[in-house]
Amino acid sequence: LVALQFALLIALAICAGVVYRQREFAMRDALRLNGDQVLLIYAPGPHGHALADEVRKVPGVRSVSRSTVGFLGSCCFMQAVVIATRHTRNGDISFSKVGLDFDLFDFYGIKALAGHLPAADGKSPRITEADYVVLNETAAHKFGFGSPAQALGKFVPFSAQDAAPTPGKPERSTVLAVVPDFSPTVEQAVPPTAYFQSGSGLDLISARLSGRDIPETLAAIDVLWHRLGNAD
């Protein structure tokens, strides 16, 4: 009986270790997002751009980028993901549309499978053309491209800025890059997603901290948020 108890104890310890490693993989590596030392700031309204510029100057802040709250999915914030449907030769395709600054991919350590995206160092020229779009791997496959490289420079049948077709306006955008599927949660499958450069609605600021003097850095950002981000 003693030998059996020790055998069961060893088996339970091994199972606990396996479950722990699986959980760590699911919560970190499987998400394909580098979320270390990242502070999320919700700043709705017209002052978000000015707030992001000021946060970027705060000592202790390494880099800053912006997006709509839908970038992290509805699991983290309100349901803010725009869902669009288009008819193609492959049938009707439903996909999510998310607005962001294209350097946000580099900010979170997401490398393009095909194409080139700006770095999050604040030195790369900002891509402002509204007719460019970045697709995730699932969306590129859904739109009929055999590989990420085949999607580059091709047109997809929707306007990056509009959730619904606009009469008299060409419904197409040029694929700038294709990124791997990623998600902030392992509870849901990654949907086909189109990421576009938006001039408005970027209410979520992602700021990566250096990890030093964090209390002072957070206090300085809090002052800025009350002065700019919460001005309304």
Tab-separated table of C-alpha atoms in Angstrom:
chain	number	residue	atom	x	y	z
A	1	LEU	CA	0.000	0.000	0.000
A	2	VAL	CA	2.831	2.396	0.807
A	3	ALA	CA	4.457	1.686	-2.565
A	4	LEU	CA	1.114	2.209	-4.308
A	5	GLN	CA	0.580	5.531	-2.516
A	6	PHE	CA	4.022	6.773	-3.553
A	7	ALA	CA	3.357	5.680	-7.145
A	8	LEU	CA	0.045	7.564	-7.186
A	9	LEU	CA	1.715	10.628	-5.660
A	10	ILE	CA	4.422	10.601	-8.345
A	11	ALA	CA	1.779	10.184	-11.073
A	12	LEU	CA	-0.264	13.114	-9.708
A	13	ALA	CA	2.855	15.283	-9.514
A	14	ILE	CA	3.684	14.494	-13.154
A	15	CYS	CA	0.098	15.284	-14.208
A	16	ALA	CA	0.197	18.579	-12.308
A	17	GLY	CA	3.454	19.505	-14.053
A	18	VAL	CA	2.039	18.675	-17.485
A	19	VAL	CA	-1.122	20.706	-16.837
A	20	TYR	CA	0.979	23.661	-15.629
A	21	ARG	CA	3.175	23.598	-18.742
A	22	GLN	CA	0.107	23.373	-20.988
A	23	ARG	CA	-1.469	26.325	-19.220
A	24	GLU	CA	1.708	28.393	-19.580
A	25	PHE	CA	1.854	27.560	-23.283
A	26	ALA	CA	-1.827	28.431	-23.783
A	27	MET	CA	-1.539	31.724	-21.898
A	28	ARG	CA	1.736	32.913	-23.448
A	29	ASP	CA	3.419	31.136	-26.352
A	30	ALA	CA	0.269	30.025	-28.198
A	31	LEU	CA	-1.093	33.588	-28.347
A	32	ARG	CA	1.832	34.859	-30.480
A	33	LEU	CA	1.647	38.199	-28.688
A	34	ASN	CA	4.428	39.783	-26.653
A	35	GLY	CA	2.449	41.348	-23.830
A	36	ASP	CA	5.299	41.846	-21.350
A	37	GLN	CA	5.338	45.258	-19.661
A	38	VAL	CA	2.406	46.510	-21.766
A	39	LEU	CA	0.008	49.088	-20.365
A	40	LEU	CA	-3.389	49.483	-22.067
A	41	ILE	CA	-4.961	52.947	-21.919
A	42	TYR	CA	-8.568	53.459	-22.978
A	43	ALA	CA	-8.841	57.004	-24.339
A	44	PRO	CA	-11.986	57.517	-26.443
A	45	GLY	CA	-12.670	60.721	-28.289
A	46	PRO	CA	-10.585	63.139	-30.340
A	47	HIS	CA	-7.776	63.481	-27.794
A	48	GLY	CA	-6.353	59.978	-28.169
A	49	HIS	CA	-3.722	60.939	-30.745
A	50	ALA	CA	-2.411	63.819	-28.618
A	51	LEU	CA	-2.372	61.593	-25.539
A	52	ALA	CA	-0.409	58.899	-27.380
A	53	ASP	CA	2.183	61.472	-28.474
A	54	GLU	CA	2.583	62.717	-24.896
A	55	VAL	CA	2.781	59.212	-23.416
A	56	ARG	CA	5.540	58.417	-25.906
A	57	LYS	CA	7.639	61.188	-24.329
A	58	VAL	CA	7.290	59.908	-20.762
A	59	PRO	CA	10.543	58.503	-19.297
A	60	GLY	CA	10.114	54.786	-18.823
A	61	VAL	CA	7.977	54.301	-21.948
A	62	ARG	CA	9.726	52.362	-24.720
A	63	SER	CA	7.115	52.484	-27.497
A	64	VAL	CA	3.481	53.418	-28.129
A	65	SER	CA	0.892	52.428	-30.710
A	66	ARG	CA	-2.883	52.655	-31.096
A	67	SER	CA	-5.813	50.566	-32.246
A	68	THR	CA	-9.530	50.147	-31.879
A	69	VAL	CA	-10.568	48.085	-28.875
A	70	GLY	CA	-11.485	45.287	-31.290
A	71	PHE	CA	-7.798	44.475	-31.805
A	72	LEU	CA	-7.836	42.427	-28.612
A	73	GLY	CA	-11.264	40.957	-29.275
A	74	SER	CA	-14.534	41.203	-27.405
A	75	CYS	CA	-13.180	39.020	-24.575
A	76	CYS	CA	-11.198	41.925	-23.136
A	77	PHE	CA	-13.443	44.901	-23.783
A	78	MET	CA	-16.879	45.622	-25.152
A	79	GLN	CA	-18.099	43.986	-28.350
A	80	ALA	CA	-16.349	46.326	-30.745
A	81	VAL	CA	-15.319	44.111	-33.652
A	82	VAL	CA	-16.937	45.120	-36.943
A	83	ILE	CA	-18.167	42.102	-38.883
A	84	ALA	CA	-18.485	42.437	-42.670
A	85	THR	CA	-19.670	39.986	-45.321
A	86	ARG	CA	-18.641	39.956	-48.983
A	87	HIS	CA	-19.675	37.754	-51.889
A	88	THR	CA	-16.750	36.218	-53.791
A	89	ARG	CA	-16.283	33.394	-56.234
A	90	ASN	CA	-15.623	31.210	-53.200
A	91	GLY	CA	-19.000	32.127	-51.707
A	92	ASP	CA	-19.960	34.577	-48.974
A	93	ILE	CA	-17.088	35.429	-46.635
A	94	SER	CA	-17.632	36.943	-43.196
A	95	PHE	CA	-14.622	38.549	-41.555
A	96	SER	CA	-13.696	40.931	-38.762
A	97	LYS	CA	-12.430	44.444	-39.477
A	98	VAL	CA	-10.061	46.130	-37.039
A	99	GLY	CA	-8.562	49.613	-37.224
A	100	LEU	CA	-5.017	50.297	-36.005
A	101	ASP	CA	-1.667	51.870	-36.715
A	102	PHE	CA	0.273	49.368	-38.798
A	103	ASP	CA	3.273	49.556	-36.438
A	104	LEU	CA	1.147	47.819	-33.782
A	105	PHE	CA	2.148	44.443	-35.235
A	106	ASP	CA	5.824	45.141	-34.556
A	107	PHE	CA	4.859	46.509	-31.134
A	108	TYR	CA	3.439	43.113	-30.162
A	109	GLY	CA	6.219	41.165	-31.882
A	110	ILE	CA	4.053	39.896	-34.750
A	111	LYS	CA	6.204	39.298	-37.825
A	112	ALA	CA	4.619	39.464	-41.266
A	113	LEU	CA	4.476	36.193	-43.179
A	114	ALA	CA	4.656	38.247	-46.373
A	115	GLY	CA	5.088	41.963	-46.999
A	116	HIS	CA	6.717	44.701	-44.925
A	117	LEU	CA	5.250	46.564	-41.966
A	118	PRO	CA	6.621	49.658	-40.171
A	119	ALA	CA	8.603	49.268	-36.950
A	120	ALA	CA	7.238	50.506	-33.636
A	121	ASP	CA	10.313	52.615	-32.870
A	122	GLY	CA	8.570	55.829	-33.892
A	123	LYS	CA	11.082	56.415	-36.685
A	124	SER	CA	9.383	54.520	-39.515
A	125	PRO	CA	7.175	56.568	-41.878
A	126	ARG	CA	3.531	56.183	-40.954
A	127	ILE	CA	1.417	54.524	-43.637
A	128	THR	CA	-1.655	56.716	-44.022
A	129	GLU	CA	-3.181	55.416	-47.244
A	130	ALA	CA	-6.691	54.166	-46.460
A	131	ASP	CA	-6.785	51.712	-49.368
A	132	TYR	CA	-4.183	49.370	-47.859
A	133	VAL	CA	-5.167	46.401	-45.729
A	134	VAL	CA	-3.344	43.696	-43.774
A	135	LEU	CA	-4.915	40.234	-43.678
A	136	ASN	CA	-4.363	37.456	-41.208
A	137	GLU	CA	-3.508	34.016	-42.552
A	138	THR	CA	-7.067	32.716	-42.245
A	139	ALA	CA	-8.484	35.689	-44.170
A	140	ALA	CA	-5.914	35.296	-46.956
A	141	HIS	CA	-6.937	31.656	-47.301
A	142	LYS	CA	-10.644	32.529	-47.272
A	143	PHE	CA	-10.153	35.070	-50.069
A	144	GLY	CA	-8.649	32.348	-52.247
A	145	PHE	CA	-4.909	33.049	-52.004
A	146	GLY	CA	-2.818	29.888	-52.007
A	147	SER	CA	-0.044	31.402	-49.888
A	148	PRO	CA	0.635	34.681	-48.033
A	149	ALA	CA	3.070	35.789	-50.755
A	150	GLN	CA	0.384	35.380	-53.437
A	151	ALA	CA	-1.855	37.870	-51.611
A	152	LEU	CA	0.624	40.767	-51.760
A	153	GLY	CA	-0.478	43.576	-54.044
A	154	LYS	CA	-3.776	41.857	-54.822
A	155	PHE	CA	-7.185	43.423	-54.328
A	156	VAL	CA	-9.795	42.270	-51.851
A	157	PRO	CA	-13.451	43.210	-52.415
A	158	PHE	CA	-14.058	45.729	-49.658
A	159	SER	CA	-13.149	49.251	-48.679
A	160	ALA	CA	-10.860	49.387	-45.684
A	161	GLN	CA	-12.650	52.311	-44.078
A	162	ASP	CA	-16.233	51.200	-44.528
A	163	ALA	CA	-18.029	48.368	-42.803
A	164	ALA	CA	-20.639	48.257	-45.573
A	165	PRO	CA	-20.450	48.930	-49.325
A	166	THR	CA	-20.806	52.564	-50.370
A	167	PRO	CA	-22.776	53.221	-53.583
A	168	GLY	CA	-20.537	54.593	-56.325
A	169	LYS	CA	-17.320	53.907	-54.409
A	170	PRO	CA	-14.900	51.178	-55.569
A	171	GLU	CA	-15.050	48.302	-53.133
A	172	ARG	CA	-11.461	47.114	-53.096
A	173	SER	CA	-8.302	47.440	-51.037
A	174	THR	CA	-4.705	46.446	-51.742
A	175	VAL	CA	-3.131	43.782	-49.539
A	176	LEU	CA	-0.042	45.310	-47.914
A	177	ALA	CA	0.983	42.294	-45.822
A	178	VAL	CA	-0.219	39.012	-44.347
A	179	VAL	CA	0.316	38.254	-40.656
A	180	PRO	CA	-0.072	34.972	-38.752
A	181	ASP	CA	-3.273	34.246	-36.869
A	182	PHE	CA	-3.155	35.448	-33.286
A	183	SER	CA	-5.592	35.987	-30.453
A	184	PRO	CA	-5.538	37.265	-26.853
A	185	THR	CA	-7.487	34.169	-25.787
A	186	VAL	CA	-7.353	30.439	-26.475
A	187	GLU	CA	-11.077	30.056	-25.844
A	188	GLN	CA	-12.165	31.100	-29.343
A	189	ALA	CA	-11.039	30.225	-32.854
A	190	VAL	CA	-9.233	33.017	-34.710
A	191	PRO	CA	-11.661	34.475	-37.288
A	192	PRO	CA	-10.682	35.831	-40.716
A	193	THR	CA	-9.555	39.376	-39.936
A	194	ALA	CA	-8.699	42.456	-41.998
A	195	TYR	CA	-6.623	45.176	-40.342
A	196	PHE	CA	-6.771	48.672	-41.811
A	197	GLN	CA	-5.198	52.033	-41.103
A	198	SER	CA	-7.820	54.187	-39.438
A	199	GLY	CA	-7.758	57.903	-38.833
A	200	SER	CA	-10.415	57.758	-36.123
A	201	GLY	CA	-11.762	55.369	-33.540
A	202	LEU	CA	-8.308	54.346	-32.269
A	203	ASP	CA	-9.421	54.491	-28.656
A	204	LEU	CA	-6.969	51.944	-27.248
A	205	ILE	CA	-3.369	53.007	-26.603
A	206	SER	CA	-0.762	50.282	-26.084
A	207	ALA	CA	2.323	51.507	-24.223
A	208	ARG	CA	5.308	49.248	-23.544
A	209	LEU	CA	7.196	50.186	-20.385
A	210	SER	CA	10.914	49.803	-19.827
A	211	GLY	CA	10.347	48.049	-16.487
A	212	ARG	CA	12.241	50.623	-14.434
A	213	ASP	CA	10.672	53.299	-12.219
A	214	ILE	CA	7.245	51.852	-12.957
A	215	PRO	CA	5.378	53.756	-10.167
A	216	GLU	CA	6.745	57.077	-11.428
A	217	THR	CA	5.940	56.173	-15.036
A	218	LEU	CA	2.366	55.181	-14.182
A	219	ALA	CA	1.878	58.355	-12.154
A	220	ALA	CA	3.057	60.518	-15.072
A	221	ILE	CA	0.744	58.680	-17.505
A	222	ASP	CA	-2.165	59.070	-15.068
A	223	VAL	CA	-1.627	62.838	-15.008
A	224	LEU	CA	-1.612	62.951	-18.817
A	225	TRP	CA	-4.760	60.816	-19.046
A	226	HIS	CA	-6.684	63.131	-16.744
A	227	ARG	CA	-5.417	66.163	-18.666
A	228	LEU	CA	-5.906	64.838	-22.235
A	229	GLY	CA	-7.487	61.428	-22.477
A	230	ASN	CA	-10.308	62.235	-20.084
A	231	ALA	CA	-10.858	65.773	-21.321
A	232	ASP	CA	-14.447	65.022	-22.368
